[in-house]
Tab-separated table of C-alpha atoms in Angstrom:
chain	number	residue	atom	x	y	z
A	55	UNK	CA	-39.321	37.560	4.175
A	56	UNK	CA	-35.698	36.572	4.687
A	57	UNK	CA	-32.644	38.219	6.144
A	58	UNK	CA	-31.854	39.967	2.863
A	59	UNK	CA	-35.156	41.853	3.066
A	60	UNK	CA	-34.312	43.478	6.388
A	61	UNK	CA	-32.671	46.856	6.253
A	62	UNK	CA	-29.133	46.329	7.571
A	63	UNK	CA	-29.018	49.835	9.040
A	64	UNK	CA	-32.267	49.239	10.946
A	65	UNK	CA	-30.967	45.905	12.165
A	66	UNK	CA	-27.747	47.531	13.369
A	67	UNK	CA	-29.678	50.225	15.239
A	68	UNK	CA	-31.841	47.614	16.976
A	69	UNK	CA	-28.838	45.536	18.025
A	70	UNK	CA	-26.819	48.555	19.183
A	71	UNK	CA	-29.768	49.799	21.228
A	72	UNK	CA	-30.336	46.382	22.810
A	73	UNK	CA	-26.653	45.847	23.620
A	74	UNK	CA	-26.335	49.353	25.056
A	75	UNK	CA	-29.467	49.178	27.221
A	76	UNK	CA	-30.167	45.582	28.210
A	77	UNK	CA	-28.577	45.866	31.637
A	78	UNK	CA	-30.089	49.305	32.331
A	79	UNK	CA	-33.760	48.484	31.776
A	80	UNK	CA	-35.657	46.265	34.249
A	81	UNK	CA	-37.329	43.167	32.795
A	82	UNK	CA	-40.769	44.365	33.889
A	83	UNK	CA	-40.335	47.529	31.783
A	84	UNK	CA	-39.306	45.446	28.771
A	85	UNK	CA	-42.311	43.144	29.258
A	86	UNK	CA	-44.610	46.162	29.592
A	87	UNK	CA	-43.262	47.770	26.412
A	88	UNK	CA	-43.585	44.564	24.397
A	89	UNK	CA	-47.052	43.878	25.801
A	90	UNK	CA	-48.333	47.392	25.110
A	91	UNK	CA	-47.057	47.140	21.530
A	92	UNK	CA	-48.771	43.793	20.993
A	93	UNK	CA	-52.037	44.952	22.549
A	94	UNK	CA	-52.049	48.126	20.475
A	95	UNK	CA	-51.689	46.012	17.319
A	96	UNK	CA	-54.483	43.649	18.389
A	97	UNK	CA	-52.043	40.733	18.739
A	98	UNK	CA	-51.255	38.179	21.431
A	99	UNK	CA	-48.909	35.235	21.919
A	100	UNK	CA	-49.884	32.129	19.950
A	101	UNK	CA	-50.083	29.331	22.549
A	102	UNK	CA	-50.584	26.631	19.894
A	103	UNK	CA	-47.282	24.768	20.158
A	104	UNK	CA	-47.982	23.108	16.829
A	105	UNK	CA	-47.848	26.504	15.152
A	106	UNK	CA	-44.460	28.000	14.338
A	107	UNK	CA	-45.962	31.477	14.630
A	108	UNK	CA	-45.295	33.503	17.760
A	109	UNK	CA	-48.325	35.774	17.410
A	110	UNK	CA	-51.961	35.627	16.451
A	111	UNK	CA	-54.718	38.190	16.138
A	112	UNK	CA	-56.505	38.710	19.430
A	113	UNK	CA	-59.654	39.291	17.467
A	114	UNK	CA	-60.272	38.990	13.779
A	115	UNK	CA	-61.104	42.076	11.795
A	116	UNK	CA	-63.056	41.152	8.664
A	117	UNK	CA	-63.097	44.417	6.744
A	118	UNK	CA	-64.731	42.838	3.677
A	119	UNK	CA	-67.803	41.293	5.314
A	120	UNK	CA	-68.298	43.760	8.164
A	121	UNK	CA	-66.436	46.941	7.249
A	122	UNK	CA	-68.072	49.276	9.794
A	123	UNK	CA	-67.997	46.839	12.724
A	124	UNK	CA	-64.432	45.750	11.982
A	125	UNK	CA	-63.256	49.327	11.550
A	126	UNK	CA	-64.817	50.353	14.859
A	127	UNK	CA	-63.279	47.394	16.699
A	128	UNK	CA	-59.887	48.064	15.104
A	129	UNK	CA	-59.930	51.755	16.086
A	130	UNK	CA	-60.995	50.821	19.618
A	131	UNK	CA	-58.142	48.302	19.824
A	132	UNK	CA	-55.409	50.665	18.715
A	133	UNK	CA	-56.676	53.624	20.724
A	134	UNK	CA	-57.446	51.899	24.029
A	135	UNK	CA	-55.709	52.829	27.239
A	136	UNK	CA	-53.519	49.921	28.255
A	137	UNK	CA	-53.037	49.396	32.003
A	138	UNK	CA	-49.388	48.725	32.854
A	139	UNK	CA	-50.170	45.409	34.556
A	140	UNK	CA	-52.071	44.146	31.492
A	141	UNK	CA	-49.209	45.159	29.221
A	142	UNK	CA	-46.644	43.514	31.511
A	143	UNK	CA	-48.682	40.287	31.612
A	144	UNK	CA	-49.014	40.258	27.793
A	145	UNK	CA	-45.272	40.863	27.432
A	146	UNK	CA	-44.378	38.056	29.872
A	147	UNK	CA	-46.795	35.743	28.094
A	148	UNK	CA	-45.182	36.531	24.748
A	149	UNK	CA	-41.689	35.969	26.196
A	150	UNK	CA	-42.636	32.539	27.613
A	151	UNK	CA	-44.088	31.448	24.266
A	152	UNK	CA	-41.091	32.951	22.485
A	153	UNK	CA	-38.644	30.919	24.611
A	154	UNK	CA	-40.493	27.665	23.947
A	155	UNK	CA	-40.773	28.221	20.207
A	156	UNK	CA	-37.378	29.885	19.778
A	157	UNK	CA	-35.504	26.734	20.663
A	158	UNK	CA	-36.571	25.233	17.336
A	159	UNK	CA	-36.151	28.419	15.288
A	160	UNK	CA	-32.922	29.704	16.817
A	161	UNK	CA	-31.186	26.736	18.407
A	162	UNK	CA	-31.956	24.548	15.399
A	163	UNK	CA	-29.979	26.926	13.169
A	164	UNK	CA	-26.405	25.632	13.040
A	165	UNK	CA	-25.113	29.023	11.841
A	166	UNK	CA	-26.528	30.789	14.900
A	167	UNK	CA	-25.323	28.065	17.274
A	168	UNK	CA	-21.789	28.264	15.824
A	169	UNK	CA	-21.729	32.047	16.324
A	170	UNK	CA	-22.907	31.618	19.921
A	171	UNK	CA	-20.269	28.974	20.586
A	172	UNK	CA	-17.639	31.334	19.170
A	173	UNK	CA	-18.986	34.160	21.420
A	174	UNK	CA	-19.893	36.274	18.373
A	175	UNK	CA	-23.048	37.604	20.012
A	176	UNK	CA	-23.691	40.603	17.725
A	177	UNK	CA	-23.383	38.436	14.617
A	178	UNK	CA	-25.722	35.869	16.203
A	179	UNK	CA	-28.239	38.627	16.965
A	180	UNK	CA	-28.115	39.702	13.312
A	181	UNK	CA	-29.213	36.196	12.326
A	182	UNK	CA	-31.750	35.887	15.136
A	183	UNK	CA	-33.744	39.060	14.371
A	184	UNK	CA	-34.975	37.911	10.924
A	185	UNK	CA	-35.848	34.509	12.395
A	186	UNK	CA	-37.889	36.168	15.141
A	187	UNK	CA	-39.652	38.586	12.784
A	188	UNK	CA	-40.590	35.795	10.397
A	189	UNK	CA	-42.010	33.755	13.292
A	190	UNK	CA	-43.938	36.834	14.436
A	191	UNK	CA	-45.428	37.154	10.955
A	192	UNK	CA	-45.084	40.925	11.029
A	193	UNK	CA	-44.574	43.423	8.272
A	194	UNK	CA	-43.827	47.116	8.321
A	195	UNK	CA	-40.409	46.791	9.907
A	196	UNK	CA	-40.090	50.543	10.281
A	197	UNK	CA	-43.201	50.699	12.453
A	198	UNK	CA	-42.391	51.904	15.979
A	199	UNK	CA	-44.285	49.026	17.611
A	200	UNK	CA	-42.180	46.474	15.714
A	201	UNK	CA	-39.031	48.305	16.784
A	202	UNK	CA	-40.126	48.188	20.440
A	203	UNK	CA	-40.827	44.452	20.212
A	204	UNK	CA	-37.595	43.646	18.363
A	205	UNK	CA	-35.381	45.631	20.738
A	206	UNK	CA	-37.259	44.198	23.731
A	207	UNK	CA	-36.733	40.627	22.545
A	208	UNK	CA	-33.047	41.317	21.938
A	209	UNK	CA	-32.640	42.832	25.420
A	210	UNK	CA	-34.403	39.864	27.026
A	211	UNK	CA	-32.198	37.453	25.073
A	212	UNK	CA	-29.127	39.303	26.308
A	213	UNK	CA	-30.427	39.395	29.904
A	214	UNK	CA	-31.235	35.682	29.885
A	215	UNK	CA	-28.089	34.778	27.981
A	216	UNK	CA	-28.775	33.541	24.488
A	217	UNK	CA	-26.473	30.619	25.141
A	218	UNK	CA	-28.734	29.470	27.988
A	219	UNK	CA	-31.727	29.450	25.638
A	220	UNK	CA	-29.943	26.895	23.488
A	221	UNK	CA	-28.369	25.231	26.553
A	222	UNK	CA	-24.867	25.654	25.127
A	223	UNK	CA	-21.996	24.821	27.415
A	224	UNK	CA	-24.319	23.070	29.883
A	225	UNK	CA	-23.122	19.598	28.969
A	226	UNK	CA	-20.246	19.666	31.446
């Protein structure tokens, strides 16, 4: 997947929503929404710093070898009730891993850094979203859970200040 494969209209909606709402939504709500989305998909943050991926399966579903068992576990995963504190913890965990791994993926991209230096935040976000989605290894960009995660990440980036992630302007 690359940036040309992402629907520009969808990308614009995500960015507009994030820009409009980032200062209205508390961080804990963003964490909870991201965490609940990840849990419902059976995913968690990938703590392996050697891996460029942000996510991994919480449990493997082998539908070929164990179709009934895997199907039952998958249905249980996606239909479970998710306590708010568990979702918030999963979202925070993802965000911490994201920040560590994003420095390479985002701050190592000279095009994104140039846009940030020029204060062209929306254009930088347009380049960041594909980078994040590729690192997440997700497909089905129209899926509501992906939308929740993407908008949540964008809002957290805006709250934290994308420039601070890449430590721009901190050399003085």
